[in-house]
Short mmCIF file of C-alpha atoms and ligand atoms in Angstrom, two decimals:
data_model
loop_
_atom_site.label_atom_id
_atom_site.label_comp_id
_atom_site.label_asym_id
_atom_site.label_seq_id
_atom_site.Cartn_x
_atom_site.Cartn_y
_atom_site.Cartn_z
CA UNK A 9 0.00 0.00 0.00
CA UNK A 10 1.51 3.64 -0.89
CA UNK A 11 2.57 5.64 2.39
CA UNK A 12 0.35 8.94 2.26
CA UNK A 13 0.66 11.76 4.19
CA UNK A 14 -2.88 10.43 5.92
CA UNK A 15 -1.79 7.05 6.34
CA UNK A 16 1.96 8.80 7.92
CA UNK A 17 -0.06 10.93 10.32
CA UNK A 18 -2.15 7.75 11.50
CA UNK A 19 1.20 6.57 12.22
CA UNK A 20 1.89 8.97 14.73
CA UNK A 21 -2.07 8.31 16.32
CA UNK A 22 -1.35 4.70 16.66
CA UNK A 23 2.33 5.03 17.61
CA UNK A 24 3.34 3.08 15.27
CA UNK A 25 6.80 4.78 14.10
CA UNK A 26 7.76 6.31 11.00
CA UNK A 27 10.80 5.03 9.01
CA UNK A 28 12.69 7.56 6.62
CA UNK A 29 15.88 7.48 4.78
CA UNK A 30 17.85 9.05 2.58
CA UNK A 31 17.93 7.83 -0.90
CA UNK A 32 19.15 9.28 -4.29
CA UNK A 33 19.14 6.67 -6.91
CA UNK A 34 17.06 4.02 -8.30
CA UNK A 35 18.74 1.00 -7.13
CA UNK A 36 18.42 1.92 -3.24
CA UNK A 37 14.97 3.29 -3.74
CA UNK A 38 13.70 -0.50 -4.93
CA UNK A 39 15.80 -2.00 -2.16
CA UNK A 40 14.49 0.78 0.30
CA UNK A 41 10.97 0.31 -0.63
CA UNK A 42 10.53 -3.41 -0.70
CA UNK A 43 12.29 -3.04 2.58
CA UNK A 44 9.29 -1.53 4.21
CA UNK A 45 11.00 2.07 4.62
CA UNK A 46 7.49 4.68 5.17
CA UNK A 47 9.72 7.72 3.43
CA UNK A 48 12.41 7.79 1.25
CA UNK A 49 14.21 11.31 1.49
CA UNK A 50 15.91 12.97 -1.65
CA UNK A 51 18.09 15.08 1.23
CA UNK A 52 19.79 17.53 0.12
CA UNK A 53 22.87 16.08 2.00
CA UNK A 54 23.31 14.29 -1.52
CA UNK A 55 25.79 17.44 -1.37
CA UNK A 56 27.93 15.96 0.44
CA UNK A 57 27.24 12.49 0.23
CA UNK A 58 26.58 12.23 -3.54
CA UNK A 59 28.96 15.13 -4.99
CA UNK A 60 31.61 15.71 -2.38
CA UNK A 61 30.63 19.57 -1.75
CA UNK A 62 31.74 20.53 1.96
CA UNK A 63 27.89 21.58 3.23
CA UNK A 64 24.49 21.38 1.16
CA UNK A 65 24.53 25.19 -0.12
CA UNK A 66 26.01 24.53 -3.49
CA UNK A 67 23.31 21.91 -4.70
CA UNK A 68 20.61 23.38 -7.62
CA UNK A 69 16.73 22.17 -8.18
CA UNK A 70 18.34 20.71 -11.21
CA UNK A 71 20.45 18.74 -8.71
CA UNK A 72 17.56 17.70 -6.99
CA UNK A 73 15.03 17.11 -10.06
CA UNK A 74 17.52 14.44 -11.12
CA UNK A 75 17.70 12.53 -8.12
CA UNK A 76 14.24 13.00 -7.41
CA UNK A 77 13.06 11.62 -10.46
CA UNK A 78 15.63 8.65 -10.21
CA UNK A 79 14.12 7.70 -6.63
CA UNK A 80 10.43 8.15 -8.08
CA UNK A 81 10.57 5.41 -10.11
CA UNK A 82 11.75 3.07 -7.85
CA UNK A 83 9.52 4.08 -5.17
CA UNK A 84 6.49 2.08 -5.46
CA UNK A 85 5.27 2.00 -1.98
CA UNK A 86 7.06 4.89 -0.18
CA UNK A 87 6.42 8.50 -0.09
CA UNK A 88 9.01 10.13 -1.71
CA UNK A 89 9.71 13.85 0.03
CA UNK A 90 12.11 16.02 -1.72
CA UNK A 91 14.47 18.47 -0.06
CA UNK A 92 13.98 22.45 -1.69
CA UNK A 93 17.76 23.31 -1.93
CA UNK A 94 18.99 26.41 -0.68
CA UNK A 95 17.96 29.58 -1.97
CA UNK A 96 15.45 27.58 -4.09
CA UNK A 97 12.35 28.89 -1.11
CA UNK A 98 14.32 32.00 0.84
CA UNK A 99 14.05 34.35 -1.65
CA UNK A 100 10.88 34.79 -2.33
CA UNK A 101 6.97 33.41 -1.61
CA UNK A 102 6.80 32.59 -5.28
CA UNK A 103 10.16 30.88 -5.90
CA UNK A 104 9.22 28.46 -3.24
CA UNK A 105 5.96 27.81 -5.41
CA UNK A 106 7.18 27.37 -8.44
CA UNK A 107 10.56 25.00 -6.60
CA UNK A 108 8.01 22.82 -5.00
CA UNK A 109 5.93 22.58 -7.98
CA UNK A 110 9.07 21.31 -9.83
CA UNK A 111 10.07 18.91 -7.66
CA UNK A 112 6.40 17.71 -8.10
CA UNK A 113 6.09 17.99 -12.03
CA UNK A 114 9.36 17.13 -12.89
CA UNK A 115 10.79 14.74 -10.07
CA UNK A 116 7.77 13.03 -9.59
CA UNK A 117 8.01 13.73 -5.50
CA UNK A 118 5.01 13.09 -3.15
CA UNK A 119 6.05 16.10 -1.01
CA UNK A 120 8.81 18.60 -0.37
CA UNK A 121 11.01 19.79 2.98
CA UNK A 122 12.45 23.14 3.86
CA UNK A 123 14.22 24.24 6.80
CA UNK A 124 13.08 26.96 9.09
CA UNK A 125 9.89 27.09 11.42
CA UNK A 126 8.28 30.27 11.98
CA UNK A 127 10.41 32.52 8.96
CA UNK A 128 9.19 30.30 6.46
CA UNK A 129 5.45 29.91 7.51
CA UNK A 130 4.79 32.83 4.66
CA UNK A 131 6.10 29.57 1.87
CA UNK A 132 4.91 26.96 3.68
CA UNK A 133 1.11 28.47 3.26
CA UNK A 134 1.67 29.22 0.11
CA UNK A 135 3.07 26.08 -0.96
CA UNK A 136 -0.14 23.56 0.83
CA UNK A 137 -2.21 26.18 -1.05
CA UNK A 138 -1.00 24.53 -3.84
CA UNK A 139 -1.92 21.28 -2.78
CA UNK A 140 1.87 20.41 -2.14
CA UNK A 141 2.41 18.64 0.91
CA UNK A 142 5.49 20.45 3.03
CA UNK A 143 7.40 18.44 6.16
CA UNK A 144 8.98 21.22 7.95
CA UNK A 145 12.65 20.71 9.22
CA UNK A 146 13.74 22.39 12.54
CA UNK A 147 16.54 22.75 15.09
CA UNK A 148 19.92 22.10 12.67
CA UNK A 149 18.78 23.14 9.69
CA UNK A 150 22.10 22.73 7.61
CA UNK A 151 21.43 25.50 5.18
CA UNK A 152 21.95 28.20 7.84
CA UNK A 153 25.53 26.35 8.55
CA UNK A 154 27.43 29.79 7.91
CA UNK A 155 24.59 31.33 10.57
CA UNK A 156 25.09 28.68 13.51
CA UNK A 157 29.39 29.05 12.82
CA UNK A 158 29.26 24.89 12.18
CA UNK A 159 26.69 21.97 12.56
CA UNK A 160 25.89 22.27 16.39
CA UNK A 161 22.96 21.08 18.80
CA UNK A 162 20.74 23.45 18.74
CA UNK A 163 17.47 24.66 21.68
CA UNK A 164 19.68 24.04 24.77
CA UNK A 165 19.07 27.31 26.45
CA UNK A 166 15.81 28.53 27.93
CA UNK A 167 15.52 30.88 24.67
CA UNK A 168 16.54 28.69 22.00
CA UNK A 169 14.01 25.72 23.58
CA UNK A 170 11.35 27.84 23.59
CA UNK A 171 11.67 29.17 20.12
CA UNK A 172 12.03 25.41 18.83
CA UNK A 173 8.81 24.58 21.09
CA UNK A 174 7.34 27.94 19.03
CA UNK A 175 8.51 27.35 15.12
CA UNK A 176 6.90 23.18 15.94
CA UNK A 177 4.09 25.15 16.45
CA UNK A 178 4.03 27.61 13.69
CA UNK A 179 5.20 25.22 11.14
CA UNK A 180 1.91 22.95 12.50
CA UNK A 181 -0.42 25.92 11.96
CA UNK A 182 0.63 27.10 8.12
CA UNK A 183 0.07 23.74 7.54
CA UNK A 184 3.32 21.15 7.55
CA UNK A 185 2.33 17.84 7.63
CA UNK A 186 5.14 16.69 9.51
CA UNK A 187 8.21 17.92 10.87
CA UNK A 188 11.78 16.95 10.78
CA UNK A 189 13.92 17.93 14.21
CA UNK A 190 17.62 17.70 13.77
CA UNK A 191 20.10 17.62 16.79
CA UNK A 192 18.46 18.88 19.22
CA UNK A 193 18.76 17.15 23.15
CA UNK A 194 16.45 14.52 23.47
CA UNK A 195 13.97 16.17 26.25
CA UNK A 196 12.91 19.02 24.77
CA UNK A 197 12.32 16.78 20.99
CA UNK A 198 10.06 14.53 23.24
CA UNK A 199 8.50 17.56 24.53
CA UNK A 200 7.99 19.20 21.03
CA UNK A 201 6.51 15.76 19.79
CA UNK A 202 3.96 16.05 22.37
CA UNK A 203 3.00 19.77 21.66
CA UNK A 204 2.05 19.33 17.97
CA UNK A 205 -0.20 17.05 15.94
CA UNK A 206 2.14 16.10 13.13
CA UNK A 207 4.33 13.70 13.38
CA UNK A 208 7.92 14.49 14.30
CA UNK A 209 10.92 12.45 13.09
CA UNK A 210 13.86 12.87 14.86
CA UNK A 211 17.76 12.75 13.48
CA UNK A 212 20.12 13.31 16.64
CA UNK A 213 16.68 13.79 18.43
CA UNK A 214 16.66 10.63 20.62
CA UNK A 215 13.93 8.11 20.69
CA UNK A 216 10.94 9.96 21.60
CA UNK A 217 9.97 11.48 18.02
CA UNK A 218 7.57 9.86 15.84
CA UNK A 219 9.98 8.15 13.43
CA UNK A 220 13.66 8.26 12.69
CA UNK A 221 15.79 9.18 9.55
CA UNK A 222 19.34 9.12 8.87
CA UNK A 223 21.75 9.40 5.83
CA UNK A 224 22.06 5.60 4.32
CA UNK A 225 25.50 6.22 4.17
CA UNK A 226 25.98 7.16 7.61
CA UNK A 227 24.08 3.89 9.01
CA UNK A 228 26.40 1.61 6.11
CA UNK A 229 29.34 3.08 6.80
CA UNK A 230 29.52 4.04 3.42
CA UNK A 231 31.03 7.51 4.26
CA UNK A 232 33.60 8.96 6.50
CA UNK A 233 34.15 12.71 5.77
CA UNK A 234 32.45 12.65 9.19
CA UNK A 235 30.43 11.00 11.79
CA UNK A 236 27.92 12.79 13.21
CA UNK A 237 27.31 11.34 17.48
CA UNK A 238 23.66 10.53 16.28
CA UNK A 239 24.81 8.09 13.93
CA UNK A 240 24.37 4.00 14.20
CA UNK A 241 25.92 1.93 11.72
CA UNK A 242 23.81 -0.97 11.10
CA UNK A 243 26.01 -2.51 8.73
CA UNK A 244 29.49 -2.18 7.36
CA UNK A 245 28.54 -2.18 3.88
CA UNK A 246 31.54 0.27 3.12
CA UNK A 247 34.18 -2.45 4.50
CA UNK A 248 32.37 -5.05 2.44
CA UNK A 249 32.40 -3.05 -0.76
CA UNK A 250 36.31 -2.45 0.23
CA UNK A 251 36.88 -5.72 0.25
CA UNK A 252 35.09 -6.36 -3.27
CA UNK A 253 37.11 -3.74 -5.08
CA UNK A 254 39.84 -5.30 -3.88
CA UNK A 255 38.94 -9.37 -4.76
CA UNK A 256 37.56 -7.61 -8.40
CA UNK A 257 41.15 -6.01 -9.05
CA UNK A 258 43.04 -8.79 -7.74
CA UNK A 259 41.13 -11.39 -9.66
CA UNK A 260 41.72 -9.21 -13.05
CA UNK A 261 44.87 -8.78 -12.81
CA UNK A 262 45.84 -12.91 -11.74
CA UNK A 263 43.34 -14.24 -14.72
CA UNK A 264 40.94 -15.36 -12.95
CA UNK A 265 38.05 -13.42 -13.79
CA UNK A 266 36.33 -13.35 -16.02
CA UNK A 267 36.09 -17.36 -15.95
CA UNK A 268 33.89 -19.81 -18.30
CA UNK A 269 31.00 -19.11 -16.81
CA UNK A 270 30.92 -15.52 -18.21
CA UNK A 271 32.30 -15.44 -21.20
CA UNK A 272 30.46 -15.97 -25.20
CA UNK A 273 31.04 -19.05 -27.12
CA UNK A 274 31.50 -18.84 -30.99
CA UNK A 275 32.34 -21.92 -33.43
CA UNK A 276 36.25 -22.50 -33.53
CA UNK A 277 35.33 -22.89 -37.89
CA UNK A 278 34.56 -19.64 -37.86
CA UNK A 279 37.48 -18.37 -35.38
CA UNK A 280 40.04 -20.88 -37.63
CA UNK A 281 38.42 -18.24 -40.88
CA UNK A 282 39.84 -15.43 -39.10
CA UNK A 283 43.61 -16.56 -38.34
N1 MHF B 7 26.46 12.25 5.71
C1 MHF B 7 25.66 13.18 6.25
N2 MHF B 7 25.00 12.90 7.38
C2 MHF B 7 24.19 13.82 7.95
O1 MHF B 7 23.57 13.51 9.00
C3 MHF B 7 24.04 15.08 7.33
C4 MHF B 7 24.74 15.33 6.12
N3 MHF B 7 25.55 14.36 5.61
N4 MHF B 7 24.66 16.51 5.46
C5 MHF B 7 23.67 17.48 5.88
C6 MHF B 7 23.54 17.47 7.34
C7 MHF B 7 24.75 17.94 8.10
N5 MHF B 7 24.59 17.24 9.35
C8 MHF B 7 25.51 17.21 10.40
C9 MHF B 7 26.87 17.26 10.15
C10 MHF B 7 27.78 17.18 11.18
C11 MHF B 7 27.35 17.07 12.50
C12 MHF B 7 28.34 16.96 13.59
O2 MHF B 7 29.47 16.61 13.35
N6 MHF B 7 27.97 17.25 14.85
C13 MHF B 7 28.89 17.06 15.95
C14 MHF B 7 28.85 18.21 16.92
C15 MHF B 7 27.64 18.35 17.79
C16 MHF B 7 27.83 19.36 18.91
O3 MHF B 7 28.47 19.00 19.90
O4 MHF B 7 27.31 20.48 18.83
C17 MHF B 7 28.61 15.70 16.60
O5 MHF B 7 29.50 15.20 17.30
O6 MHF B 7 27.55 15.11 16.36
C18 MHF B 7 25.98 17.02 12.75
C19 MHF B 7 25.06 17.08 11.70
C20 MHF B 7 23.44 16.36 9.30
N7 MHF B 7 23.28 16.13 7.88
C1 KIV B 8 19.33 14.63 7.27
C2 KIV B 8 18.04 14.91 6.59
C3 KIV B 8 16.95 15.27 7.54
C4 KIV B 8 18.20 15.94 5.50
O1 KIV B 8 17.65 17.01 5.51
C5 KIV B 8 19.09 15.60 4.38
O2 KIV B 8 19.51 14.43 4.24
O3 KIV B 8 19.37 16.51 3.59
MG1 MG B 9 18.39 18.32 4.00
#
């Protein structure tokens, strides 16, 4: 059955948690979604993870279109929720219509994220008017890196927990379906995920969100540029995939692959023609 944004807000009524990942291709999105995943994420952390950029502010809508619409097709039971890339929402109430209508039209998405709570309410409105579902994303929002001087927890003071408690709200009331909270300590995202309606899914949030998402290469140890405390490697697909770069070249290079088994026949009359 496709994951809707009803059936992902029943979720959260029946506490039944949401799964999300990251996903960017075609291959993963089949293997994600026959997996049972409720939300495959075209992040915008394909930045870094994808194209080796040092923080998410270089990546385009063309960027994201392309991924989007590789992940689409794979996704036949997930939601698929793409990220709006920076400056592709800040600048304007109409860019982030026209954005999110791409990454509708063109990538074939089921929904689209931005970061920011109560500054963006003005897109987010203006976006659901459209009939485009919006998940909110609060707390580290990496966009504003250059803002926050580096990727830090954010709504530990009195101030700054209050003002997280306030954009869950805001984000709730223009009309976000959901609501992603990124590193913040695990109280107050417990406390926020009691306070709204919409479900909350935590990264670096602790357990007490509505569902969970993290970068797939973060929990496969698939990348090490660096390792965020919130992350759990589940498996050490990057080791394994060592390993089978290595076996590959060592097996070219000694003869023994490719073997019989996967190699073409052809008549040794015709080959005897030839010499
Ligand atoms: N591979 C990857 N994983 C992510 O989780 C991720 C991305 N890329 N790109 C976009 C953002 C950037 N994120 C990050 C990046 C670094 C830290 C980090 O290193 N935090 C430190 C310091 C926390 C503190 O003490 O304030 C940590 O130890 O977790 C956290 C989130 C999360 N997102
Ligand atoms: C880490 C998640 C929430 C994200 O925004 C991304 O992958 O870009
Ligand atoms: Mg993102």
């Amino acid at each position: 059955m496709k994951n809707t944004v009803t059936t992902l807000q029943n979720q959260k009524l029946n506490k039944d948690k949401i799964t999300m990942l990251t996903c960017y291709d075609y291959s993963m999105a089949k293997l994600m979604d026959t997996s049972g995943i409720n939300v495959l994420l075209i992040g915008d952390s394909l930045g870094q993870v994808m194209l080796g950029y040092e923080d998410t502010l270089p990546v385009t809508m063309e960027d994201m279109i392309h991924h989007t619409r590789a992940v689409s097709r794979g996704a036949k039971e997930a939601f698929v929720l793409a990220d709006m890339p920076f400056m592709s929402y800040q600048t304007s109430v109409y860019d982030a219509v026209l954005n999110a209508g791409r990454l509708m039209k063109e990538g074939r998405a089921n929904g689209v994220k931005l970061e920011g709570g109560a500054k963006v309410c003005r897109q987010i409105e203006a976006i659901v008017e459209a009939s485009i579902p919006v998940c909110a994303h609060i707390g580290l929002t990496p966009q504003s890196v250059n803002a926050f001087g580096g990727f830090k927890v954010q709504g530990k003071s009195e101030e700054a927990a209050r003002q997280l408690i306030e954009d869950a709200k805001a984000v709730e009331r223009a009309g976000a379906f959901m609501v992603v909270l990124e590193c913040v300590p695990a109280k107050l995202a417990a406390l926020v995920s009691e306070a709204v309606n919409i479900p909350t899914i935590g990264i670096g949030a602790g357990a007490g969100c509505d569902g969970q998402v993290l970068v797939y290469q973060d929990m496969l140890a698939m990348f090490s540029d660096f390792k965020p405390k919130f992350v759990k490697q589940f498996a050490n697909v990057g080791e394994v995939m060592k390993q089978a770069f290595a076996d590959y070249t060592k097996e070219v290079k000694g003869g023994t692959f490719p073997s019989e088994e996967h190699i073409f026949a052809i008549s040794d009359e015709i080959i005897d023609k030839l010499y």
